[in-house]
Coordinates of C-alpha atoms and ligand atoms in Angstrom, one line a residue:
X11 CA -16.0 -9.2 28.0
X12 CA -14.9 -11.7 25.6
X13 CA -12.4 -13.9 26.4
X14 CA -12.0 -16.1 23.1
X15 CA -8.4 -17.4 23.6
X16 CA -9.7 -20.4 25.9
X17 CA -9.8 -23.3 23.5
X18 CA -9.7 -26.5 24.7
X19 CA -6.6 -29.2 23.0
X20 CA -9.8 -30.6 21.7
X21 CA -10.7 -27.6 19.6
X22 CA -7.4 -26.9 18.5
X23 CA -6.5 -30.5 17.4
X24 CA -10.0 -29.7 15.6
X25 CA -9.5 -26.9 13.9
X26 CA -6.3 -27.8 12.9
X27 CA -7.4 -30.9 10.9
X28 CA -10.1 -28.9 9.3
X29 CA -7.7 -26.4 8.1
X30 CA -5.3 -29.5 6.8
X31 CA -8.1 -31.0 4.9
X32 CA -9.5 -27.8 3.4
X33 CA -5.5 -27.1 2.5
X34 CA -5.0 -30.0 0.7
X35 CA -8.3 -29.6 -1.4
X36 CA -7.3 -26.2 -2.0
X37 CA -6.4 -25.2 -5.9
X38 CA -3.8 -26.9 -7.6
X39 CA -2.5 -27.3 -11.4
X40 CA -5.6 -30.7 -11.8
X41 CA -7.5 -29.0 -9.3
X42 CA -9.1 -25.4 -10.4
X43 CA -11.5 -25.4 -7.5
X44 CA -10.8 -23.0 -5.1
X45 CA -11.7 -22.8 -2.0
X46 CA -13.0 -19.4 -0.9
X47 CA -11.2 -19.6 2.3
X48 CA -7.8 -19.9 0.6
X49 CA -5.9 -17.5 -1.6
X50 CA -4.5 -18.4 -5.0
X51 CA -1.4 -20.0 -3.1
X52 CA -3.7 -21.9 -0.8
X53 CA -2.9 -20.1 2.6
X54 CA -5.8 -18.4 4.5
X55 CA -6.4 -15.0 4.7
X56 CA -8.2 -13.8 7.8
X57 CA -9.4 -10.8 8.6
X58 CA -10.2 -10.7 12.3
X59 CA -8.2 -9.9 15.7
X60 CA -6.1 -12.2 17.2
X61 CA -8.1 -14.0 19.8
X62 CA -5.1 -12.8 21.9
X63 CA -6.6 -9.2 22.1
X64 CA -9.6 -9.0 24.2
X65 CA -12.7 -6.2 23.8
X66 CA -11.7 -4.9 27.6
X67 CA -8.5 -4.8 29.4
X68 CA -9.9 -4.5 33.0
X69 CA -7.2 -4.0 35.1
X70 CA -7.5 -6.1 38.3
X71 CA -9.7 -8.7 37.0
X72 CA -7.0 -11.5 38.1
X73 CA -4.7 -9.9 35.9
X74 CA -6.2 -12.1 33.2
X75 CA -6.7 -9.9 30.2
X76 CA -2.9 -8.4 29.9
X77 CA -2.0 -6.9 26.8
X78 CA 0.8 -7.7 24.3
X79 CA 3.3 -5.5 26.2
X80 CA 5.7 -7.4 28.6
X81 CA 5.5 -6.9 32.0
X82 CA 6.7 -3.7 33.5
X83 CA 7.2 -2.4 29.7
X84 CA 6.4 2.0 30.1
X85 CA 4.1 1.4 26.7
X86 CA 1.5 0.4 28.7
X87 CA 1.1 3.1 30.9
X88 CA 1.4 5.7 28.2
X89 CA -1.6 4.0 26.6
X90 CA -3.3 4.2 29.5
X91 CA -2.7 8.0 30.4
X92 CA -3.8 8.5 27.2
X93 CA -6.8 7.0 27.1
X94 CA -7.9 8.5 30.4
X95 CA -7.4 11.9 29.5
X96 CA -9.3 11.2 26.0
X97 CA -12.3 10.2 28.3
X98 CA -11.7 12.9 30.6
X99 CA -11.9 15.7 27.8
X100 CA -14.8 13.8 26.0
X101 CA -12.6 13.0 23.1
X102 CA -13.3 9.5 22.3
X103 CA -15.7 10.3 19.6
X104 CA -13.2 12.6 17.0
X105 CA -10.1 11.3 18.1
X106 CA -7.6 9.4 15.0
X107 CA -4.9 7.7 16.9
X108 CA -2.2 6.8 14.1
X109 CA -0.2 3.5 15.0
X110 CA 3.9 3.1 14.4
X111 CA 5.6 0.1 13.8
X112 CA 7.3 -0.8 17.0
X113 CA 6.0 -2.4 19.6
X114 CA 2.9 -0.3 20.2
X115 CA 2.5 -1.5 16.4
X116 CA -1.1 -3.0 17.9
X117 CA -2.0 0.1 19.9
X118 CA -5.3 0.1 17.4
X119 CA -6.0 -2.9 19.9
X120 CA -6.2 -1.1 22.6
X121 CA -8.0 2.3 21.9
X122 CA -11.8 2.4 21.0
X123 CA -11.0 5.8 18.7
X124 CA -10.5 5.9 15.2
X125 CA -6.9 3.8 13.9
X126 CA -4.4 4.1 11.5
X127 CA -1.6 2.3 11.7
X128 CA 1.1 3.6 9.1
X129 CA 4.4 2.8 7.8
X130 CA 7.6 3.1 9.9
X131 CA 8.6 6.5 10.6
X132 CA 5.4 7.8 8.8
X133 CA 3.0 8.4 11.4
X134 CA 3.4 12.6 11.1
X135 CA 3.0 12.5 7.9
X136 CA 0.3 10.5 8.1
X137 CA -1.2 12.5 10.9
X138 CA -0.8 15.5 8.9
X139 CA -3.3 14.5 6.2
X140 CA -5.4 12.9 8.5
X141 CA -5.6 16.2 10.1
X142 CA -6.0 18.3 7.1
X143 CA -8.5 16.0 5.5
X144 CA -10.6 16.0 9.1
X145 CA -9.9 19.2 11.0
X146 CA -12.3 18.6 13.1
X147 CA -11.2 15.6 15.0
X148 CA -8.3 14.9 17.3
X149 CA -5.4 13.1 15.9
X150 CA -2.2 11.4 17.9
X151 CA 0.9 10.6 16.4
X152 CA 2.1 7.8 18.7
X153 CA 5.7 6.9 17.9
X154 CA 8.9 5.0 19.5
X155 CA 12.5 6.6 19.3
X156 CA 13.5 4.1 16.6
X157 CA 10.2 4.9 14.5
X158 CA 10.5 8.8 15.1
X159 CA 14.0 9.6 15.6
X160 CA 15.7 7.3 13.2
X161 CA 13.4 6.2 9.8
X162 CA 11.2 9.4 10.6
X163 CA 13.4 12.1 11.2
X164 CA 12.5 13.9 8.5
X165 CA 8.7 13.5 9.0
X166 CA 8.7 14.4 12.5
X167 CA 10.8 18.0 11.9
X168 CA 9.1 19.1 9.1
X169 CA 5.4 18.2 10.6
X170 CA 6.7 20.2 13.6
X171 CA 8.2 23.0 11.2
X172 CA 5.2 23.2 9.4
X173 CA 2.9 23.6 12.9
X174 CA 0.5 20.8 12.2
X175 CA -2.1 20.8 14.9
X176 CA -1.5 17.0 16.1
X177 CA -0.3 15.8 19.1
X178 CA 2.8 13.5 19.0
X179 CA 3.6 11.2 21.5
X180 CA 7.5 10.2 21.5
X181 CA 7.6 6.8 23.8
X182 CA 11.9 6.7 24.2
X183 CA 13.2 4.0 25.7
X184 CA 16.3 4.4 24.7
X185 CA 16.4 1.5 22.2
X186 CA 14.7 -0.8 19.4
X187 CA 12.4 -2.8 21.0
X188 CA 10.4 -4.8 18.4
X189 CA 13.1 -5.4 16.5
X190 CA 15.4 -7.0 19.4
X191 CA 17.4 -4.6 20.9
X192 CA 19.7 -2.6 17.7
X193 CA 20.9 0.5 18.5
X194 CA 18.6 3.8 18.7
X195 CA 19.4 7.0 17.7
X196 CA 17.9 8.1 22.0
X197 CA 20.4 4.9 22.9
X198 CA 23.2 6.7 25.5
X199 CA 26.6 6.8 25.8
X200 CA 28.4 3.6 27.0
X201 CA 24.9 1.9 26.7
X202 CA 24.9 -1.7 25.2
X203 CA 22.7 -2.7 22.3
X204 CA 23.0 -5.5 19.9
X205 CA 24.5 -3.0 17.1
X206 CA 26.6 -1.3 20.0
X207 CA 27.6 -4.0 21.9
X208 CA 30.8 -2.5 23.5
X209 CA 28.5 0.3 24.4
X210 CA 27.4 2.9 22.4
X211 CA 30.5 5.6 21.3
X212 CA 30.3 8.7 19.8
X213 CA 33.7 8.8 18.3
X214 CA 31.8 5.8 16.3
X215 CA 28.2 6.2 16.3
X216 CA 27.9 10.1 17.5
X217 CA 25.9 10.9 20.5
X218 CA 22.2 11.0 21.1
X219 CA 19.4 12.8 20.1
X220 CA 17.6 15.0 22.5
X221 CA 14.5 14.8 20.4
X222 CA 12.2 17.5 23.0
X223 CA 15.1 20.2 22.5
X224 CA 15.5 19.7 19.0
X225 CA 11.5 20.1 18.4
X226 CA 12.1 23.1 20.8
X227 CA 14.1 24.8 18.2
X228 CA 11.9 25.1 15.9
X229 CA 9.3 28.0 15.9
X230 CA 6.0 26.9 15.5
X231 CA 5.1 23.9 18.1
X232 CA 3.2 25.4 20.4
X233 CA 3.8 22.7 23.4
X234 CA 6.9 20.6 24.0
X235 CA 7.9 18.8 27.2
X236 CA 9.4 15.6 27.8
X237 CA 7.9 13.5 30.9
X238 CA 9.1 9.7 32.7
X239 CA 6.8 7.3 33.4
X240 CA 9.8 6.3 36.2
X241 CA 7.9 6.6 39.5
X242 CA 4.1 7.6 40.7
X243 CA 5.2 11.2 41.0
X244 CA 6.6 11.3 37.2
X245 CA 3.4 9.3 36.1
X246 CA 1.4 12.1 37.6
X247 CA 3.5 14.6 35.7
X248 CA 3.2 12.8 32.3
X249 CA -0.7 12.4 32.7
X250 CA -0.8 16.0 33.0
X251 CA 1.6 16.5 30.0
X252 CA -0.5 14.1 28.2
X253 CA -3.5 16.0 29.3
X254 CA -2.4 19.0 28.2
X255 CA -1.2 18.5 24.6
X256 CA -4.6 16.9 23.9
X257 CA -6.5 20.2 25.6
X258 CA -4.0 22.2 23.5
X259 CA -5.0 20.4 20.2
X260 CA -8.9 20.5 21.2
X261 CA -8.5 23.9 21.1
X262 CA -7.0 24.2 17.6
X263 CA -3.5 26.0 19.2
X264 CA -0.8 23.9 17.2
X265 CA 1.4 21.3 17.4
X266 CA 2.2 20.0 20.8
X267 CA 4.8 17.1 21.5
X268 CA 5.2 15.1 24.3
X269 CA 8.5 13.1 25.3
X270 CA 7.8 10.0 27.2
X271 CA 11.4 8.3 28.8
X272 CA 9.9 4.9 28.9
X273 CA 11.5 1.5 30.6
X274 CA 11.6 -1.1 28.4
X275 CA 12.6 -4.3 30.8
X276 CA 13.0 -7.4 28.6
X277 CA 15.8 -5.8 25.9
X278 CA 17.6 -3.5 29.0
X279 CA 17.3 -6.9 30.6
X280 CA 16.1 -6.1 33.7
X281 CA 13.0 -6.7 35.8
X282 CA 10.3 -3.9 36.1
X283 CA 11.8 -2.6 39.3
X284 CA 15.1 -2.1 38.2
X285 CA 14.0 -1.0 34.7
X286 CA 12.0 1.8 36.4
X287 CA 15.3 2.8 38.4
X288 CA 17.1 3.2 35.2
X289 CA 14.7 5.7 34.2
X290 CA 15.3 7.4 36.7
X291 CA 18.9 6.9 37.3
X292 CA 20.8 7.2 34.2
X293 CA 18.0 8.2 31.4
X294 CA 17.2 11.3 33.6
X295 CA 20.2 12.6 33.6
X296 CA 20.5 12.3 30.3
X297 CA 17.2 13.5 29.2
X298 CA 16.1 16.1 31.5
X299 CA 12.3 16.6 32.4
X300 CA 11.3 19.7 31.5
X301 CA 9.1 22.1 29.4
X302 CA 10.6 23.4 26.7
X303 CA 8.2 25.1 24.9
X304 CA 4.5 26.5 26.3
X305 CA 3.2 29.2 24.1
X306 CA -0.3 29.1 25.1
X307 CA -2.5 31.5 24.6
X308 CA -0.5 32.9 21.9
X309 CA -0.7 31.7 18.4
X310 CA 1.9 31.3 16.6
X311 CA 2.7 33.4 13.0
X312 CA 2.0 29.8 11.0
X313 CA -1.5 30.0 12.2
X314 CA -2.2 33.3 10.3
X315 CA -3.6 32.8 6.9
X316 CA -4.7 29.1 7.1
X317 CA -6.0 28.3 3.6
X318 CA -10.1 27.1 3.8
X319 CA -9.9 23.8 4.4
X320 CA -12.0 21.5 1.9
X321 CA -13.0 18.0 2.1
X322 CA -10.8 15.1 0.6
X323 CA -13.6 14.5 -1.5
X324 CA -14.3 18.1 -3.0
X325 CA -10.4 18.4 -4.1
X326 CA -10.4 15.3 -5.7
X327 CA -13.4 16.5 -7.1
X328 CA -14.6 12.9 -7.1
X329 CA -18.6 13.9 -5.4
X330 CA -21.7 12.0 -6.7
X331 CA -22.5 15.6 -8.7
X332 CA -18.8 15.7 -10.5
X333 CA -19.2 12.4 -11.3
X334 CA -22.3 12.6 -12.9
X335 CA -21.2 16.2 -14.7
X336 CA -18.4 14.0 -16.0
X337 CA -20.2 11.1 -17.3
X338 CA -22.7 13.0 -18.8
X339 CA -20.9 15.1 -20.9
X340 CA -18.3 12.1 -22.1
X341 CA -18.7 11.6 -25.9
X342 CA -18.0 7.8 -26.5
X343 CA -18.5 5.5 -28.8
X344 CA -17.1 2.4 -27.0
X345 CA -19.3 -0.2 -25.4
X346 CA -17.7 -0.6 -22.2
X347 CA -15.1 0.2 -19.5
X348 CA -11.8 -1.9 -20.3
X349 CA -8.7 -2.9 -18.0
X350 CA -5.8 -4.1 -20.2
X351 CA -2.8 -5.5 -19.9
X352 CA 0.2 -5.2 -22.6
X353 CA 3.0 -7.2 -22.4
X354 CA 6.5 -8.5 -24.0
X355 CA 9.7 -7.8 -25.2
X356 CA 11.3 -4.5 -25.7
X357 CA 11.4 -3.6 -29.3
X358 CA 7.8 -5.2 -29.9
X359 CA 5.8 -2.1 -29.1
X360 CA 4.4 -2.8 -26.5
X361 CA 4.1 0.3 -24.6
X362 CA 3.5 2.4 -28.1
X363 CA 0.5 0.3 -27.9
X364 CA -0.4 1.0 -24.4
X365 CA -0.1 4.6 -25.2
X366 CA -2.0 4.5 -28.6
X367 CA -5.2 2.8 -26.8
X368 CA -4.9 5.8 -23.8
X369 CA -4.9 8.5 -26.8
X370 CA -7.6 6.9 -28.6
X371 CA -9.5 6.9 -25.5
X372 CA -9.0 10.4 -24.6
X373 CA -10.3 10.9 -27.7
X374 CA -13.4 9.0 -27.2
X375 CA -13.6 10.9 -23.9
X376 CA -13.2 8.8 -21.6
X377 CA -11.1 9.1 -18.3
X378 CA -7.7 6.6 -19.1
X379 CA -4.5 6.0 -17.7
X380 CA -1.1 4.5 -19.1
X381 CA 1.5 2.9 -16.8
X382 CA 4.3 1.4 -18.1
X383 CA 7.1 -1.1 -16.3
X384 CA 10.1 -2.5 -18.1
X385 CA 13.7 -3.7 -17.2
X386 CA 17.1 -1.4 -17.5
X387 CA 17.3 -3.1 -20.9
X388 CA 16.9 -0.9 -23.7
X389 CA 15.9 -4.2 -25.9
X390 CA 14.6 -7.7 -25.8
X391 CA 14.2 -6.7 -22.0
X392 CA 10.3 -7.7 -20.5
X393 CA 8.4 -5.0 -20.8
X394 CA 4.9 -5.0 -19.6
X395 CA 2.0 -1.4 -19.4
X396 CA -1.2 -1.3 -18.0
X397 CA -4.0 0.8 -19.9
X398 CA -7.4 1.8 -17.9
X399 CA -10.0 2.8 -20.2
X400 CA -13.3 4.3 -17.9
X401 CA -16.4 6.6 -17.8
X402 CA -15.4 6.8 -14.1
X403 CA -12.5 8.6 -12.7
X404 CA -9.9 6.4 -12.4
X405 CA -9.1 5.5 -8.9
X406 CA -5.3 3.8 -9.3
X407 CA -3.3 3.0 -12.7
X408 CA -2.4 -0.2 -11.1
X409 CA -3.8 -3.4 -12.8
X410 CA -4.0 -6.4 -10.7
X411 CA -6.5 -7.6 -12.7
X412 CA -7.1 -6.9 -16.2
X413 CA -10.0 -8.0 -18.5
X414 CA -8.1 -8.4 -21.3
X415 CA -3.9 -9.1 -21.5
X416 CA -2.4 -9.1 -25.1
X417 CA 0.8 -11.5 -24.7
X418 CA 3.0 -10.2 -27.6
X419 CA 5.3 -13.4 -26.6
X420 CA 4.9 -16.8 -24.8
X421 CA 6.8 -15.7 -21.6
X422 CA 4.4 -13.0 -21.2
X423 CA 1.4 -15.3 -21.9
X424 CA 2.7 -17.1 -18.9
X425 CA 3.7 -15.2 -16.3
X426 CA 0.6 -13.0 -16.3
X427 CA -2.3 -15.3 -17.2
X428 CA -3.0 -15.8 -13.7
X429 CA -4.0 -12.4 -13.1
X430 CA -7.1 -12.0 -15.6
X431 CA -10.5 -11.9 -14.3
X432 CA -12.2 -15.0 -14.6
X433 CA -14.0 -14.6 -17.7
X434 CA -11.6 -12.6 -19.3
X435 CA -10.0 -12.5 -22.4
X436 CA -6.5 -13.1 -23.7
X437 CA -4.9 -12.0 -26.8
X438 CA -1.8 -14.0 -27.7
X439 CA 1.3 -12.7 -30.3
X440 CA 1.2 -16.5 -31.6
X441 CA 0.5 -19.2 -34.2
X442 CA -1.5 -21.4 -31.7
X443 CA -1.9 -21.6 -28.1
X444 CA 0.9 -24.3 -26.5
X445 CA -0.3 -27.2 -26.2
X446 CA 0.0 -27.7 -22.0
X447 CA -1.4 -24.0 -21.2
X448 CA -4.3 -24.2 -20.0
X449 CA -6.7 -21.5 -17.7
X450 CA -9.9 -22.0 -16.5
X451 CA -12.8 -20.1 -17.2
X452 CA -10.6 -17.6 -19.8
X453 CA -11.1 -17.4 -23.4
X454 CA -7.4 -17.5 -25.3
X455 CA -7.0 -16.3 -28.7
X456 CA -3.8 -17.0 -30.3
X457 CA -3.2 -14.6 -33.8
X458 CA -0.3 -15.1 -35.7
X459 CA 0.8 -11.2 -35.6
X460 CA 4.4 -11.1 -36.2
X461 CA 3.7 -13.9 -39.2
X462 CA 0.9 -11.5 -40.3
X463 CA 3.5 -8.2 -40.0
X464 CA 6.2 -9.8 -41.7
X465 CA 3.8 -10.4 -44.9
X466 CA 2.4 -7.0 -45.2
X467 CA 6.4 -5.6 -44.7
X468 CA 7.6 -4.9 -41.4
X469 CA 7.7 -7.2 -38.6
X470 CA 7.1 -4.4 -36.2
X471 CA 3.8 -3.7 -36.7
X472 CA 2.4 -6.9 -35.3
X473 CA 1.7 -4.6 -32.1
X474 CA -0.9 -2.7 -34.6
X475 CA -2.0 -6.3 -35.7
X476 CA -2.8 -7.1 -31.8
X477 CA -4.7 -3.7 -31.8
X478 CA -6.3 -4.6 -34.7
X479 CA -7.1 -7.9 -32.8
X480 CA -7.9 -6.4 -29.4
X481 CA -10.3 -3.5 -30.8
X482 CA -12.2 -6.2 -32.8
X483 CA -13.3 -8.6 -29.9
X484 CA -13.6 -6.0 -26.9
X485 CA -15.2 -3.3 -28.8
X486 CA -13.8 -1.5 -26.1
X487 CA -12.8 1.4 -28.7
X488 CA -13.9 2.8 -32.4
X489 CA -11.8 1.7 -35.6
X490 CA -12.2 5.0 -36.3
X491 CA -10.5 6.8 -33.8
X492 CA -7.5 4.2 -34.0
X493 CA -7.2 5.1 -37.5
X494 CA -6.7 9.0 -37.0
X495 CA -4.9 8.7 -34.1
X496 CA -2.5 6.6 -36.3
X497 CA -2.8 9.1 -39.3
X498 CA -1.5 11.8 -36.5
X499 CA 1.2 10.3 -34.8
X500 CA 2.9 7.8 -37.9
X501 CA 4.8 10.8 -40.1
X502 CA 6.2 8.1 -42.6
X503 CA 3.4 8.1 -45.0
X504 CA 5.0 4.1 -46.2
X505 CA 4.9 3.4 -42.7
X506 CA 1.3 4.7 -41.9
X507 CA 0.1 2.6 -45.0
X508 CA 1.1 -0.7 -43.4
X509 CA -0.1 0.0 -40.0
X510 CA -3.7 0.5 -41.5
X511 CA -3.4 -2.6 -43.2
X512 CA -2.4 -4.0 -39.9
X513 CA -5.2 -2.9 -38.1
X514 CA -7.4 -4.0 -40.5
X515 CA -5.7 -7.6 -40.9
X516 CA -5.8 -8.0 -37.1
X517 CA -9.9 -7.1 -37.3
X518 CA -10.7 -9.6 -40.1
X519 CA -8.6 -12.2 -38.0
X520 CA -10.9 -12.3 -35.4
X521 CA -14.2 -11.8 -37.7
X522 CA -12.8 -14.7 -39.6
X523 CA -11.4 -17.1 -37.2
X524 CA -11.8 -16.1 -33.7
X525 CA -15.2 -17.2 -33.2
X526 CA -15.1 -20.6 -35.6
X527 CA -13.2 -22.3 -33.1
X528 CA -10.1 -21.8 -35.4
X529 CA -8.1 -20.6 -32.3
X530 CA -8.6 -21.1 -28.8
X531 CA -8.6 -23.2 -25.5
X532 CA -7.5 -26.6 -25.8
X533 CA -11.2 -27.2 -23.8
X534 CA -12.7 -25.5 -27.2
X535 CA -13.9 -22.6 -25.3
X536 CA -14.3 -20.2 -28.1
Ligands
LIG23 C1 10.7 0.7 6.7 C2 11.0 -0.6 7.8 N1 12.4 -0.6 7.9 C3 12.7 -1.1 9.6 C4 11.8 -1.8 10.2 C5 12.0 -3.1 11.3 N2 11.7 -2.2 12.4 C6 10.9 -2.7 13.0 S1 10.2 -1.7 14.7 C7 11.8 -1.1 14.3 C8 12.3 -0.4 15.3 C9 11.1 -0.2 16.4 O1 12.0 0.6 17.8 P1 11.1 1.8 18.1 O2 10.5 2.8 17.0 O3 12.1 2.3 19.3 O4 10.0 1.2 19.1 P2 9.9 0.2 20.4 O5 9.4 -1.7 19.5 O6 10.8 0.0 21.1 O7 8.7 0.5 20.8 C10 12.2 -1.3 13.0 C11 13.6 -1.5 13.0 C12 10.7 -2.1 9.5 N3 9.3 -2.5 10.3 N4 10.4 -0.9 8.4
LIG24 S1 10.5 -5.2 24.7 FE1 10.6 -3.1 25.3 S2 9.5 -1.8 24.2 FE2 8.9 -3.4 23.3 S3 7.0 -4.4 24.6 FE3 8.7 -5.6 25.5 S4 9.3 -4.2 27.2 FE4 7.9 -3.1 25.8

């Protein structure tokens, strides 16, 4: 058993000192050296478990290894019941536990199974995806009453209604625990909370939701029971319910739901014993314990006509074989994949430039994506787009770190320069790089595109000048493809002629100026 939490005062002090020292040396404007331990904001990124969580939570070793739950909290008891059932049924190795947002957000530290932690209320939706993609697994959605019955009402109702073959453990403590005691949908009439300080009034806040009864009105669920962890007898019943729900899932029967009335001594402001009594005396009369649905061995109608299951990789056609075939058939003339961000003001043809690039990419047999982002203003608001050109399938159209930034104005240059990958390129629409602008390890080329476009007869074609420069500098797409795309897209012949000239002008500018040091970083990187 690990006991990582014991750190002597000296240890702590020296750790703090080390941190402080490194932080002082972290990245600053004048000192671009970055300690790999720190992110660009100077904070240390920690990818490990906090030392307050142990490898094992043995019960009686002088109560050393306590969970993060408050004394007397029902979550700990429910965790134990689930863990015992998984072990007894031999399901540990195939279980995937979906933990919620709420006091049980750290459930993944307590269950040595597959774990996924999801956004508030979304556990049944995520559990659906997991179960459907891994039908042989045992998928548990674990949720509090705020999570399941407030923000996540739609998710639970629809997962239950679809008869997803998952198990939902719903811990109802009639309050929002984690956030300090706001009213939950299950808060009882008259019960005080921070958001109902005079007690819940049906006239204002409505009546408490009875989730087990509600779920049991649906056709698909096979097992719905409400239990309580209020005293030993009820805990034994809860144990049986937990086990039964998991057995039914193991046997592939259908959707199972166990609501567990559970004490929250801290928010209820009671000691653990009084909190348990309160569950018995106040909660159970409001939320009667009952088996609301037990359909085994009947198979509900939704179990029929189940379409054949495919793995995620098959469904997305991303098996290694598919990739090879795809890459093999592409007829391409470009030299390398590119992630490009084009940014400027609305009206500068920023989004159009991105669209032209992806059209060219498609014609060259590449995988492409174009993701625009712009404000509500039609003109002059800031606009940018992300363009991916790739031989492989594209995972996301969102580009956090472009290889190339095409900055159509100074604002975009300053705003997005730090995102560009080390060794990347910035093409800047301007006469020269601003004197105070410095980014290490990037090539910055200023192209007076607006001026050149003016001379050609239309300021509008500055984006095409930049496109010519981009193609020449990166060789990511063939200029011939650019011409054919322009010929198809630009209907006015006089404008097409200017576009052709703009494309050529941009290319020539790179050939003639960029590589002889006329434009570049102040430090002479050219
Ligand atoms: C989208 C979103 N909205 C709100 C919150 C704040 N929030 C965190 S936990 C919580 C409610 C927790 O109550 P419950 O689900 O009953 O769990 P408990 O803490 O009582 O176990 C809320 C509202 C959040 N994290 N995310
Ligand atoms: S606040 Fe309530 S629900 Fe949260 S850990 Fe404490 S007792 Fe448990």
